[in-house]
CSV table of C-alpha atoms in Angstrom, one decimal:
chain,number,residue,atom,x,y,z
A,1,MET,CA,-20.9,-23.9,-49.2
A,2,SER,CA,-24.5,-24.1,-50.4
A,3,SER,CA,-25.8,-20.0,-51.9
A,4,LYS,CA,-28.8,-20.0,-50.5
A,5,ILE,CA,-29.9,-17.8,-47.1
A,6,VAL,CA,-32.2,-19.0,-44.4
A,7,PRO,CA,-34.6,-17.1,-43.7
A,8,VAL,CA,-34.9,-16.0,-40.5
A,9,ILE,CA,-38.6,-14.3,-40.2
A,10,MET,CA,-39.2,-12.3,-36.6
A,11,ALA,CA,-43.2,-12.7,-35.8
A,12,GLY,CA,-44.1,-12.3,-32.3
A,13,GLY,CA,-43.9,-9.0,-31.2
A,14,LYS,CA,-47.1,-7.4,-29.6
A,15,GLY,CA,-47.2,-3.9,-30.6
A,16,THR,CA,-49.8,-1.1,-30.5
A,17,ARG,CA,-48.8,2.3,-32.2
A,18,LEU,CA,-50.8,1.4,-34.6
A,19,TRP,CA,-53.9,1.6,-32.7
A,20,PRO,CA,-57.0,1.1,-33.2
A,21,LEU,CA,-56.1,-1.4,-36.1
A,22,SER,CA,-53.2,-3.1,-33.9
A,23,ARG,CA,-53.8,-4.8,-30.9
A,24,SER,CA,-51.2,-6.8,-28.6
A,25,ALA,CA,-53.8,-10.0,-29.5
A,26,ALA,CA,-53.6,-8.6,-33.3
A,27,PRO,CA,-50.2,-7.2,-34.0
A,28,LYS,CA,-49.5,-4.6,-36.9
A,29,GLN,CA,-47.5,-7.3,-38.6
A,30,PHE,CA,-50.4,-10.1,-39.3
A,31,LEU,CA,-53.0,-6.7,-40.6
A,32,GLN,CA,-53.9,-5.6,-44.4
A,33,PHE,CA,-52.9,-1.8,-43.5
A,34,LEU,CA,-52.2,-1.1,-47.2
A,35,GLY,CA,-52.9,-3.4,-50.2
A,36,GLU,CA,-54.5,-6.9,-50.0
A,37,HIS,CA,-51.4,-9.0,-48.3
A,38,SER,CA,-50.2,-8.7,-44.7
A,39,LEU,CA,-46.8,-7.2,-44.0
A,40,PHE,CA,-45.9,-11.2,-42.2
A,41,GLN,CA,-47.2,-12.0,-45.8
A,42,LYS,CA,-45.6,-9.2,-47.8
A,43,THR,CA,-42.0,-10.5,-45.7
A,44,LEU,CA,-42.4,-14.1,-47.2
A,45,GLN,CA,-43.0,-12.6,-51.1
A,46,ARG,CA,-39.7,-11.1,-50.3
A,47,VAL,CA,-38.0,-14.4,-49.4
A,48,ALA,CA,-39.8,-16.5,-52.2
A,49,ASP,CA,-37.5,-16.9,-54.4
A,50,PRO,CA,-36.1,-20.7,-54.7
A,51,GLU,CA,-33.0,-19.6,-56.3
A,52,TRP,CA,-32.3,-17.3,-53.4
A,53,TYR,CA,-33.9,-19.0,-50.4
A,54,THR,CA,-34.3,-21.9,-48.4
A,55,PRO,CA,-38.4,-22.2,-47.1
A,56,ALA,CA,-38.4,-20.1,-43.9
A,57,VAL,CA,-37.9,-20.4,-40.2
A,58,ILE,CA,-40.8,-18.3,-38.3
A,59,VAL,CA,-40.1,-17.2,-34.8
A,60,THR,CA,-43.5,-16.3,-33.1
A,61,ASN,CA,-45.2,-16.8,-29.6
A,62,ALA,CA,-47.5,-19.4,-29.6
A,63,GLU,CA,-50.8,-17.1,-29.1
A,64,PHE,CA,-49.8,-16.3,-32.9
A,65,ARG,CA,-49.0,-20.0,-34.3
A,66,PHE,CA,-52.3,-20.3,-36.0
A,67,ILE,CA,-52.4,-16.9,-38.0
A,68,VAL,CA,-48.9,-17.5,-38.6
A,69,ALA,CA,-49.6,-21.0,-40.1
A,70,GLU,CA,-52.5,-19.3,-42.0
A,71,GLN,CA,-51.5,-16.7,-43.4
A,72,ALA,CA,-49.0,-18.9,-44.8
A,73,ARG,CA,-50.9,-21.0,-46.3
A,74,ALA,CA,-52.4,-18.3,-48.5
A,75,LEU,CA,-49.7,-17.8,-49.7
A,76,GLU,CA,-48.6,-21.1,-50.3
A,77,ALA,CA,-45.8,-20.9,-49.0
A,78,PRO,CA,-43.0,-23.7,-47.9
A,79,LEU,CA,-41.8,-22.6,-44.3
A,80,SER,CA,-38.8,-25.0,-42.6
A,81,SER,CA,-40.0,-24.8,-39.4
A,82,ILE,CA,-42.2,-22.5,-37.2
A,83,LEU,CA,-40.7,-22.0,-33.5
A,84,LEU,CA,-43.1,-21.2,-31.1
A,85,GLU,CA,-41.4,-18.8,-27.9
A,86,PRO,CA,-42.8,-19.8,-24.7
A,87,ILE,CA,-42.4,-16.2,-23.1
A,88,ALA,CA,-40.4,-13.3,-24.4
A,89,ARG,CA,-37.2,-13.1,-23.7
A,90,ASN,CA,-35.9,-9.9,-26.7
A,91,THR,CA,-34.0,-10.9,-30.1
A,92,ALA,CA,-30.8,-12.4,-28.9
A,93,PRO,CA,-33.0,-15.4,-27.2
A,94,ALA,CA,-35.3,-15.9,-30.0
A,95,LEU,CA,-32.4,-15.6,-32.6
A,96,ALA,CA,-30.3,-17.8,-30.7
A,97,ALA,CA,-32.7,-20.4,-31.4
A,98,ALA,CA,-33.5,-19.7,-34.7
A,99,ALA,CA,-29.6,-20.2,-34.6
A,100,PHE,CA,-29.3,-23.4,-33.2
A,101,ALA,CA,-32.4,-24.7,-35.6
A,102,VAL,CA,-30.9,-23.4,-38.7
A,103,LEU,CA,-27.5,-25.3,-37.3
A,104,ARG,CA,-29.8,-28.6,-37.1
A,105,GLU,CA,-31.3,-28.4,-40.5
A,106,TYR,CA,-28.5,-26.5,-43.0
A,107,GLY,CA,-25.4,-27.2,-41.1
A,108,GLU,CA,-22.7,-24.7,-39.2
A,109,ASP,CA,-21.9,-23.2,-42.6
A,110,ALA,CA,-25.6,-21.7,-43.4
A,111,VAL,CA,-26.4,-18.5,-43.5
A,112,MET,CA,-29.6,-16.9,-42.1
A,113,GLN,CA,-31.0,-13.5,-42.9
A,114,VAL,CA,-33.1,-12.1,-40.2
A,115,LEU,CA,-35.7,-10.0,-41.1
A,116,ALA,CA,-38.3,-8.5,-39.2
A,117,SER,CA,-42.5,-9.5,-40.2
A,118,ASP,CA,-43.5,-5.6,-39.6
A,119,HIS,CA,-41.6,-3.9,-42.2
A,120,GLU,CA,-42.1,-2.5,-45.8
A,121,ILE,CA,-39.9,-2.7,-48.1
A,122,ASP,CA,-39.0,-1.9,-51.4
A,123,ALA,CA,-37.8,-5.7,-52.5
A,124,GLY,CA,-36.1,-4.5,-56.6
A,125,GLU,CA,-33.0,-4.7,-57.7
A,126,HIS,CA,-31.4,-2.1,-55.3
A,127,TYR,CA,-32.6,-4.1,-51.9
A,128,PHE,CA,-31.8,-8.1,-53.9
A,129,ASN,CA,-27.9,-6.2,-54.9
A,130,CYS,CA,-28.1,-5.5,-51.1
A,131,ILE,CA,-28.9,-9.1,-49.7
A,132,ARG,CA,-25.9,-10.3,-52.1
A,133,ILE,CA,-23.3,-7.8,-50.3
A,134,ALA,CA,-24.5,-9.3,-47.1
A,135,ARG,CA,-24.2,-12.4,-48.0
A,136,GLU,CA,-20.8,-12.3,-49.6
A,137,THR,CA,-19.7,-10.4,-46.1
A,138,ALA,CA,-21.4,-13.1,-43.7
A,139,LYS,CA,-19.7,-15.8,-45.9
A,140,SER,CA,-16.4,-13.9,-45.4
A,141,GLY,CA,-16.8,-14.2,-41.7
A,142,LYS,CA,-18.6,-10.7,-40.7
A,143,LEU,CA,-22.0,-10.4,-38.8
A,144,VAL,CA,-23.9,-8.2,-40.9
A,145,THR,CA,-26.3,-5.6,-40.3
A,146,PHE,CA,-28.3,-3.4,-42.8
A,147,GLY,CA,-28.0,0.1,-42.0
A,148,ILE,CA,-31.0,2.6,-44.0
A,149,GLN,CA,-29.5,5.9,-46.1
A,150,PRO,CA,-31.4,8.1,-43.6
A,151,THR,CA,-33.0,10.7,-45.0
A,152,GLU,CA,-34.3,12.8,-42.2
A,153,PRO,CA,-32.9,13.4,-38.5
A,154,ALA,CA,-35.4,10.9,-37.5
A,155,THR,CA,-35.3,9.8,-34.0
A,156,GLY,CA,-37.1,7.1,-33.0
A,157,TYR,CA,-34.5,5.1,-34.5
A,158,GLY,CA,-30.7,4.0,-33.5
A,159,TYR,CA,-27.6,5.2,-35.7
A,160,ILE,CA,-24.3,3.3,-36.4
A,161,GLU,CA,-21.7,5.1,-37.5
A,162,THR,CA,-20.2,3.5,-40.0
A,163,GLY,CA,-15.6,2.5,-40.1
A,164,ASP,CA,-13.5,1.1,-43.2
A,165,ASP,CA,-14.7,-0.4,-46.9
A,166,LEU,CA,-14.6,-3.9,-47.2
A,167,GLU,CA,-13.8,-6.0,-50.6
A,168,THR,CA,-17.1,-6.8,-50.5
A,169,GLY,CA,-18.8,-3.5,-51.0
A,170,ALA,CA,-19.8,-3.6,-46.7
A,171,LYS,CA,-18.3,-1.2,-44.0
A,172,THR,CA,-17.2,-2.1,-40.7
A,173,VAL,CA,-18.8,-0.8,-38.1
A,174,ALA,CA,-17.4,1.8,-35.8
A,175,ARG,CA,-20.2,2.3,-33.0
A,176,PHE,CA,-23.5,1.9,-32.7
A,177,VAL,CA,-25.7,5.5,-31.3
A,178,GLU,CA,-28.5,4.9,-29.3
A,179,LYS,CA,-32.3,6.7,-30.2
A,180,PRO,CA,-30.9,10.4,-30.4
A,181,ASN,CA,-32.6,13.5,-29.3
A,182,ARG,CA,-33.7,16.2,-32.3
A,183,GLU,CA,-30.1,18.2,-32.3
A,184,ARG,CA,-28.6,15.4,-32.0
A,185,ALA,CA,-29.9,13.0,-34.8
A,186,GLU,CA,-29.4,16.7,-37.1
A,187,GLU,CA,-25.8,16.4,-35.8
A,188,LEU,CA,-25.0,12.6,-37.0
A,189,LEU,CA,-27.2,13.1,-40.2
A,190,ALA,CA,-25.0,16.2,-41.4
A,191,SER,CA,-22.0,13.9,-40.6
A,192,GLY,CA,-22.9,11.9,-43.8
A,193,ARG,CA,-21.2,8.6,-41.1
A,194,TYR,CA,-24.0,7.0,-40.1
A,195,LEU,CA,-26.5,4.8,-40.7
A,196,TRP,CA,-30.3,4.3,-39.1
A,197,ASN,CA,-29.8,0.9,-37.5
A,198,SER,CA,-33.1,-1.8,-39.4
A,199,GLY,CA,-32.6,-4.5,-36.7
A,200,MET,CA,-31.4,-6.9,-40.2
A,201,PHE,CA,-29.0,-9.4,-40.3
A,202,MET,CA,-26.9,-11.6,-42.5
A,203,LEU,CA,-25.6,-13.9,-40.1
A,204,PRO,CA,-22.9,-17.1,-40.6
A,205,VAL,CA,-24.7,-19.2,-38.1
A,206,GLY,CA,-21.4,-20.9,-36.4
A,207,GLN,CA,-19.9,-17.8,-36.5
A,208,PHE,CA,-23.1,-15.9,-34.6
A,209,LEU,CA,-23.3,-18.9,-32.4
A,210,ALA,CA,-19.5,-18.9,-31.3
A,211,GLU,CA,-20.0,-15.1,-30.6
A,212,LEU,CA,-22.8,-15.7,-28.6
A,213,LEU,CA,-20.8,-18.4,-26.4
A,214,ARG,CA,-17.7,-15.7,-26.2
A,215,PHE,CA,-20.2,-12.7,-25.1
A,216,ALA,CA,-23.4,-14.0,-23.6
A,217,PRO,CA,-23.0,-17.5,-22.7
A,218,ALA,CA,-26.1,-17.1,-21.0
A,219,VAL,CA,-28.2,-16.9,-24.1
A,220,HIS,CA,-26.5,-19.5,-25.9
A,221,ASP,CA,-26.9,-22.6,-23.3
A,222,ALA,CA,-30.4,-21.4,-22.8
A,223,ALA,CA,-31.4,-21.6,-26.2
A,224,GLN,CA,-29.3,-24.5,-27.0
A,225,ARG,CA,-31.3,-26.7,-23.7
A,226,ALA,CA,-34.5,-25.1,-25.5
A,227,ILE,CA,-33.7,-26.4,-28.7
A,228,GLN,CA,-32.8,-30.0,-27.5
A,229,GLU,CA,-36.3,-29.6,-25.1
A,230,THR,CA,-38.6,-29.0,-28.3
A,231,LYS,CA,-41.8,-30.5,-28.2
A,232,HIS,CA,-43.3,-30.7,-32.0
A,233,ASP,CA,-46.8,-30.1,-32.0
A,234,LEU,CA,-48.6,-30.4,-35.3
A,235,ASP,CA,-46.8,-27.9,-38.0
A,236,PHE,CA,-45.1,-26.1,-34.7
A,237,ASP,CA,-42.1,-26.8,-32.5
A,238,ARG,CA,-42.6,-25.7,-28.8
A,239,LEU,CA,-39.6,-24.1,-27.2
A,240,ASP,CA,-39.1,-26.0,-24.2
A,241,GLU,CA,-40.1,-23.0,-21.3
A,242,ALA,CA,-37.8,-24.3,-18.4
A,243,ALA,CA,-34.4,-24.0,-20.4
A,244,PHE,CA,-35.5,-20.8,-22.5
A,245,SER,CA,-36.7,-19.2,-19.4
A,246,GLN,CA,-33.4,-19.1,-18.0
A,247,ALA,CA,-32.4,-17.0,-21.4
A,248,PRO,CA,-31.4,-12.8,-19.8
A,249,ASP,CA,-33.7,-10.3,-21.6
A,250,ILE,CA,-31.7,-9.1,-24.5
A,251,SER,CA,-31.2,-7.8,-27.7
A,252,VAL,CA,-29.1,-9.2,-30.0
A,253,ASP,CA,-27.7,-5.7,-30.3
A,254,TYR,CA,-26.1,-5.1,-26.4
A,255,ALA,CA,-25.7,-9.2,-26.9
A,256,VAL,CA,-22.9,-9.5,-29.8
A,257,PHE,CA,-22.9,-6.8,-31.6
A,258,GLU,CA,-22.2,-3.9,-29.8
A,259,ASN,CA,-18.8,-6.3,-28.3
A,260,THR,CA,-18.0,-8.3,-31.6
A,261,PRO,CA,-14.8,-6.6,-33.2
A,262,ASP,CA,-16.5,-9.4,-36.8
A,263,ALA,CA,-19.8,-6.6,-37.5
A,264,ALA,CA,-20.2,-5.2,-40.5
A,265,VAL,CA,-22.7,-3.0,-42.1
A,266,VAL,CA,-24.4,-2.7,-45.6
A,267,PRO,CA,-24.8,1.1,-46.5
A,268,SER,CA,-28.8,0.6,-48.3
A,269,SER,CA,-31.1,3.2,-49.7
A,270,PHE,CA,-34.2,1.4,-50.7
A,271,SER,CA,-37.6,1.9,-49.5
A,272,TRP,CA,-37.6,1.3,-46.2
A,273,SER,CA,-39.9,2.3,-43.1
A,274,ASP,CA,-41.0,0.4,-39.8
A,275,LEU,CA,-44.5,1.6,-40.0
A,276,GLY,CA,-44.4,2.8,-36.4
A,277,SER,CA,-47.0,5.4,-36.4
A,278,TRP,CA,-49.5,6.8,-38.9
A,279,ASP,CA,-47.6,9.5,-40.6
A,280,SER,CA,-45.5,6.6,-41.6
A,281,VAL,CA,-47.9,4.5,-43.2
A,282,TRP,CA,-49.4,7.7,-44.4
A,283,ALA,CA,-45.8,8.6,-45.9
A,284,ILE,CA,-45.4,5.0,-47.8
A,285,GLY,CA,-49.3,4.8,-49.4
A,286,GLU,CA,-50.5,5.9,-52.6
A,287,LYS,CA,-51.8,9.4,-52.4
A,288,ASP,CA,-54.8,11.1,-54.1
A,289,GLU,CA,-54.4,14.3,-55.9
A,290,GLN,CA,-54.7,16.4,-52.0
A,291,GLY,CA,-51.8,14.3,-51.2
A,292,ASN,CA,-54.7,11.9,-49.0
A,293,VAL,CA,-53.8,8.5,-48.3
A,294,VAL,CA,-58.0,7.0,-48.4
A,295,GLY,CA,-59.0,3.1,-47.8
A,296,GLU,CA,-61.3,1.2,-49.5
A,297,ASN,CA,-63.9,1.8,-46.8
A,298,ALA,CA,-63.7,6.0,-46.8
A,299,SER,CA,-64.2,8.3,-48.7
A,300,VAL,CA,-63.0,12.3,-48.4
A,301,SER,CA,-64.1,16.3,-49.8
A,302,ASN,CA,-62.6,19.1,-49.4
A,303,THR,CA,-59.8,16.7,-47.3
A,304,ARG,CA,-56.0,17.2,-47.4
A,305,ASN,CA,-53.0,15.3,-46.8
A,306,SER,CA,-54.8,12.9,-44.3
A,307,LEU,CA,-54.5,9.1,-43.8
A,308,VAL,CA,-58.4,7.8,-43.9
A,309,LEU,CA,-58.0,4.0,-43.3
A,310,SER,CA,-61.7,1.7,-41.9
A,311,ARG,CA,-61.8,-1.7,-41.6
A,312,ASP,CA,-65.3,-2.2,-41.4
A,313,ILE,CA,-67.6,0.7,-41.4
A,314,HIS,CA,-67.7,3.5,-43.8
A,315,LEU,CA,-65.7,6.7,-42.9
A,316,ALA,CA,-66.6,9.6,-44.3
A,317,VAL,CA,-64.0,12.6,-44.0
A,318,HIS,CA,-64.4,16.7,-45.0
A,319,GLY,CA,-62.9,19.5,-44.3
A,320,LEU,CA,-59.9,18.3,-42.4
A,321,GLU,CA,-56.0,18.8,-43.3
A,322,ASP,CA,-52.9,16.5,-41.8
A,323,VAL,CA,-54.8,14.1,-40.0
A,324,ALA,CA,-55.4,10.8,-39.1
A,325,VAL,CA,-58.8,8.6,-39.7
A,326,ILE,CA,-58.6,4.9,-38.2
A,327,ALA,CA,-61.5,3.2,-37.5
A,328,SER,CA,-61.6,-0.2,-36.5
A,329,GLU,CA,-65.0,-2.6,-35.9
A,330,ASP,CA,-65.5,-1.3,-32.6
A,331,ALA,CA,-63.0,2.0,-31.7
A,332,VAL,CA,-62.2,5.0,-33.7
A,333,TYR,CA,-58.7,7.1,-33.4
A,334,VAL,CA,-58.8,11.0,-35.2
A,335,GLY,CA,-55.5,12.9,-34.2
A,336,HIS,CA,-53.3,15.7,-36.1
A,337,LEU,CA,-50.6,13.3,-38.6
A,338,LYS,CA,-47.5,14.3,-36.9
A,339,ASP,CA,-49.3,13.7,-33.2
A,340,SER,CA,-49.5,9.8,-34.3
A,341,GLN,CA,-46.4,9.3,-32.7
A,342,ASP,CA,-48.4,9.6,-28.8
A,343,VAL,CA,-50.4,6.8,-29.8
A,344,GLY,CA,-49.3,5.1,-27.3
A,345,LYS,CA,-50.0,7.3,-24.7
A,346,ILE,CA,-53.8,7.1,-25.6
A,347,VAL,CA,-53.4,2.9,-25.4
A,348,LYS,CA,-51.5,3.0,-22.0
A,349,ARG,CA,-55.0,5.7,-20.4
A,350,LEU,CA,-57.4,2.9,-22.0
A,351,ALA,CA,-55.7,0.0,-20.7
A,352,LEU,CA,-56.1,1.2,-17.0
A,353,SER,CA,-59.5,1.0,-17.1
A,354,ALA,CA,-61.3,-2.7,-17.2
A,355,LYS,CA,-64.0,-1.0,-18.9
A,356,THR,CA,-61.2,0.2,-22.3
A,357,ARG,CA,-58.8,-2.5,-21.5
A,358,PRO,CA,-60.2,-4.6,-23.9
A,359,LEU,CA,-59.8,-2.0,-27.0
A,360,THR,CA,-56.1,-2.7,-26.4
A,361,GLU,CA,-56.0,-6.1,-26.5
A,362,THR,CA,-58.7,-7.7,-28.7
A,363,HIS,CA,-60.2,-7.0,-32.4
A,364,PRO,CA,-63.8,-7.9,-32.3
A,365,THR,CA,-62.4,-10.6,-35.1
A,366,SER,CA,-60.3,-13.7,-33.6
A,367,TYR,CA,-58.7,-15.8,-36.1
A,368,ARG,CA,-58.8,-19.5,-34.9
A,369,PRO,CA,-56.9,-22.7,-36.8
A,370,TRP,CA,-60.3,-23.5,-38.8
A,371,GLY,CA,-61.2,-20.3,-39.9
A,372,ASP,CA,-62.0,-16.7,-37.4
A,373,VAL,CA,-65.0,-15.7,-35.6
A,374,SER,CA,-66.3,-12.0,-35.4
A,375,SER,CA,-68.5,-10.5,-32.9
A,376,VAL,CA,-71.5,-8.6,-34.1
A,377,LEU,CA,-73.3,-7.9,-31.4
A,378,SER,CA,-73.9,-8.8,-27.7
A,379,GLY,CA,-75.9,-8.0,-24.6
A,380,GLU,CA,-76.9,-9.2,-21.0
A,381,ARG,CA,-77.9,-12.7,-21.3
A,382,PHE,CA,-76.8,-12.8,-25.6
A,383,GLU,CA,-74.5,-12.5,-28.0
A,384,VAL,CA,-74.2,-12.9,-31.9
A,385,LYS,CA,-70.9,-13.8,-33.8
A,386,ARG,CA,-70.2,-14.6,-37.4
A,387,LEU,CA,-67.9,-17.6,-38.1
A,388,HIS,CA,-66.1,-18.4,-41.0
A,389,VAL,CA,-64.9,-22.3,-41.4
A,390,ARG,CA,-62.3,-23.6,-44.0
A,391,PRO,CA,-62.9,-26.3,-45.9
A,392,GLY,CA,-62.3,-29.3,-44.6
A,393,ARG,CA,-62.0,-27.9,-41.2
A,394,LYS,CA,-63.8,-28.4,-37.9
A,395,ILE,CA,-64.4,-26.9,-34.4
A,396,SER,CA,-63.4,-29.0,-31.4
A,397,LEU,CA,-65.8,-31.9,-30.6
A,398,GLN,CA,-67.4,-29.4,-27.2
A,399,LYS,CA,-70.2,-28.8,-24.8
A,400,HIS,CA,-70.7,-25.8,-22.6
A,401,HIS,CA,-72.3,-26.0,-18.8
A,402,HIS,CA,-73.9,-22.4,-18.5
A,403,ARG,CA,-75.3,-21.4,-22.1
A,404,SER,CA,-77.0,-22.4,-25.1
A,405,GLU,CA,-76.2,-22.0,-29.1
A,406,HIS,CA,-78.4,-21.4,-32.2
A,407,TRP,CA,-76.1,-21.7,-35.8
A,408,ILE,CA,-77.6,-20.0,-39.1
A,409,VAL,CA,-75.9,-21.1,-42.1
A,410,VAL,CA,-75.8,-18.0,-44.4
A,411,ARG,CA,-73.4,-19.7,-47.7
A,412,GLY,CA,-71.8,-23.3,-48.0
A,413,THR,CA,-72.7,-26.6,-46.1
A,414,ALA,CA,-72.7,-27.5,-42.5
A,415,GLU,CA,-71.7,-31.0,-40.8
A,416,ILE,CA,-73.3,-31.0,-37.6
A,417,THR,CA,-73.2,-33.1,-34.7
A,418,VAL,CA,-75.3,-32.6,-31.4
A,419,GLY,CA,-75.7,-35.2,-29.4
A,420,GLY,CA,-75.5,-38.6,-30.8
A,421,GLU,CA,-76.8,-37.1,-34.3
A,422,THR,CA,-75.2,-36.0,-37.1
A,423,ARG,CA,-76.4,-34.3,-40.0
A,424,LEU,CA,-75.8,-32.2,-43.1
A,425,LEU,CA,-77.3,-28.1,-43.0
A,426,HIS,CA,-77.7,-25.7,-46.3
A,427,GLU,CA,-78.2,-22.5,-46.9
A,428,ASN,CA,-81.3,-20.8,-44.7
A,429,GLU,CA,-81.1,-23.9,-42.4
A,430,SER,CA,-80.3,-23.6,-38.3
A,431,VAL,CA,-79.9,-26.0,-35.1
A,432,TYR,CA,-80.4,-25.6,-31.9
A,433,ILE,CA,-77.2,-26.7,-29.4
A,434,PRO,CA,-78.9,-26.9,-26.1
A,435,GLN,CA,-76.5,-26.0,-23.1
A,436,GLY,CA,-74.7,-28.7,-21.9
A,437,VAL,CA,-75.4,-31.2,-25.1
A,438,VAL,CA,-72.3,-31.8,-27.0
A,439,HIS,CA,-71.8,-30.6,-30.0
A,440,ARG,CA,-69.5,-30.4,-33.4
A,441,LEU,CA,-69.3,-28.1,-36.5
A,442,THR,CA,-67.3,-29.2,-39.5
A,443,ASN,CA,-67.1,-27.5,-43.2
A,444,PRO,CA,-67.4,-30.8,-45.5
A,445,GLY,CA,-67.7,-28.6,-48.9
A,446,LYS,CA,-65.3,-27.1,-50.7
A,447,ILE,CA,-66.2,-23.4,-50.4
A,448,PRO,CA,-66.2,-21.3,-47.0
A,449,LEU,CA,-68.7,-22.0,-44.7
A,450,GLU,CA,-70.3,-18.5,-43.1
A,451,LEU,CA,-73.0,-19.1,-40.0
A,452,ILE,CA,-74.4,-17.0,-37.5
A,453,GLU,CA,-74.3,-17.9,-34.2
A,454,VAL,CA,-76.3,-16.9,-31.2
A,455,GLN,CA,-75.2,-17.6,-27.8
A,456,THR,CA,-77.7,-17.3,-25.1
A,457,GLY,CA,-77.4,-18.1,-21.5
A,458,SER,CA,-75.6,-16.8,-17.9
A,459,TYR,CA,-72.0,-16.4,-19.4
A,460,LEU,CA,-70.9,-16.5,-22.3
A,461,LYS,CA,-67.1,-16.6,-22.2
A,462,ASP,CA,-64.5,-18.7,-24.0
A,463,ASP,CA,-63.3,-20.4,-21.2
A,464,ASP,CA,-66.8,-22.5,-20.5
A,465,THR,CA,-65.7,-24.4,-23.4
A,466,VAL,CA,-65.2,-28.1,-22.5
A,467,ARG,CA,-63.0,-29.9,-25.8
A,468,LEU,CA,-63.9,-33.2,-25.5
A,469,ALA,CA,-61.4,-34.1,-29.3
A,470,ASP,CA,-59.7,-31.6,-31.0
A,471,GLU,CA,-57.8,-32.2,-34.2
A,472,PHE,CA,-55.3,-29.0,-33.3
A,473,GLY,CA,-54.3,-30.1,-29.5
A,474,ARG,CA,-56.2,-27.4,-27.9
A,475,THR,CA,-57.3,-28.3,-24.2
């Protein structure tokens, strides 16, 4: 049996608990909160050592496929595959599909480590000692989860009651406990027998699939058929929708871990957070002398124990204490840190109105397979956007029925096709694309291409784009 671990990274979540930076179409795992890398990229970095790991398997949905590929490319991180879920079906079907993919590539003796892409972890010596214990325990025939040593009576996590000691250094699982209320959480903490359920696993692939077949055969069979009927698309593997949709919507905890007699847990005291609220982001951040965590686009004065972050505009905060002030390009959240668990209530209220619903769904900046595009200014019959096109990439050959476009090159060189004519545009040069005319934009250079695009017309939505040819397979 190979000693290398096959990492499986779950990157399909659409949580909005860190609104306004996190949106359903731009969730927290792909955002840079603190530091230069996203949580997803940090997860890739934790499995980058080829002495420990094979290239990673990523499980995500089609909406995030290009940002997954781009963020991995930016780190030069090799990937084994990117599995695209056609619909959301919880963790059991997702991990079952990943296990069948690993089985196909590495055999039934492989051991796979399941990681969430949106956790903050201190991957130091103790962390990798826990990984080693989990790997040896999985090789011995156990399905292993990681239990975090609790530091407070948290009510936002499930708990694991530990059982007997195992020779590897892990423990058996006595039982799983649902998220408790405050009083019950204090009792669990005082007992010394309970750990937080981290949602990370180390699984012997063959045995995991056997236990899945035993306790959740509908999940097993649907995932197996979905993998068998997978369609390869560019750098992605699309799970068959008809097969995958037959899987029950159930977590791997309910489907397998609460039923199998072979569950084990590795008690883990490394620093870990699921970053489920702004106060948890403040807790892990580097603080100044007044206890503030302040982002690059922010300044504070006479302020204590606060979190101040901005994606774009500069924030100046004065005379406040124990608050979170978070700004995206189009929204600002201000609230007490202790109340940041309630951000979801605000998001639900915003989602009720057609006027404010987009604030919960999309960012002004969105990612494309060729780069990114940001909305700068919009009004009646016009919109101004900023485009970044990566070297060697091109947008689709396309036309629009209801709008015209002006492109102005800010940086780099653009190869422009308008109608039947192709020419180069350099910095400070521009071109006009009339309504209905076929056009294309390419970056032929070795540096990123930046343009300003001005759209004018009666209808400016993306669904007015008619793609005639696209190297990324979009229609």
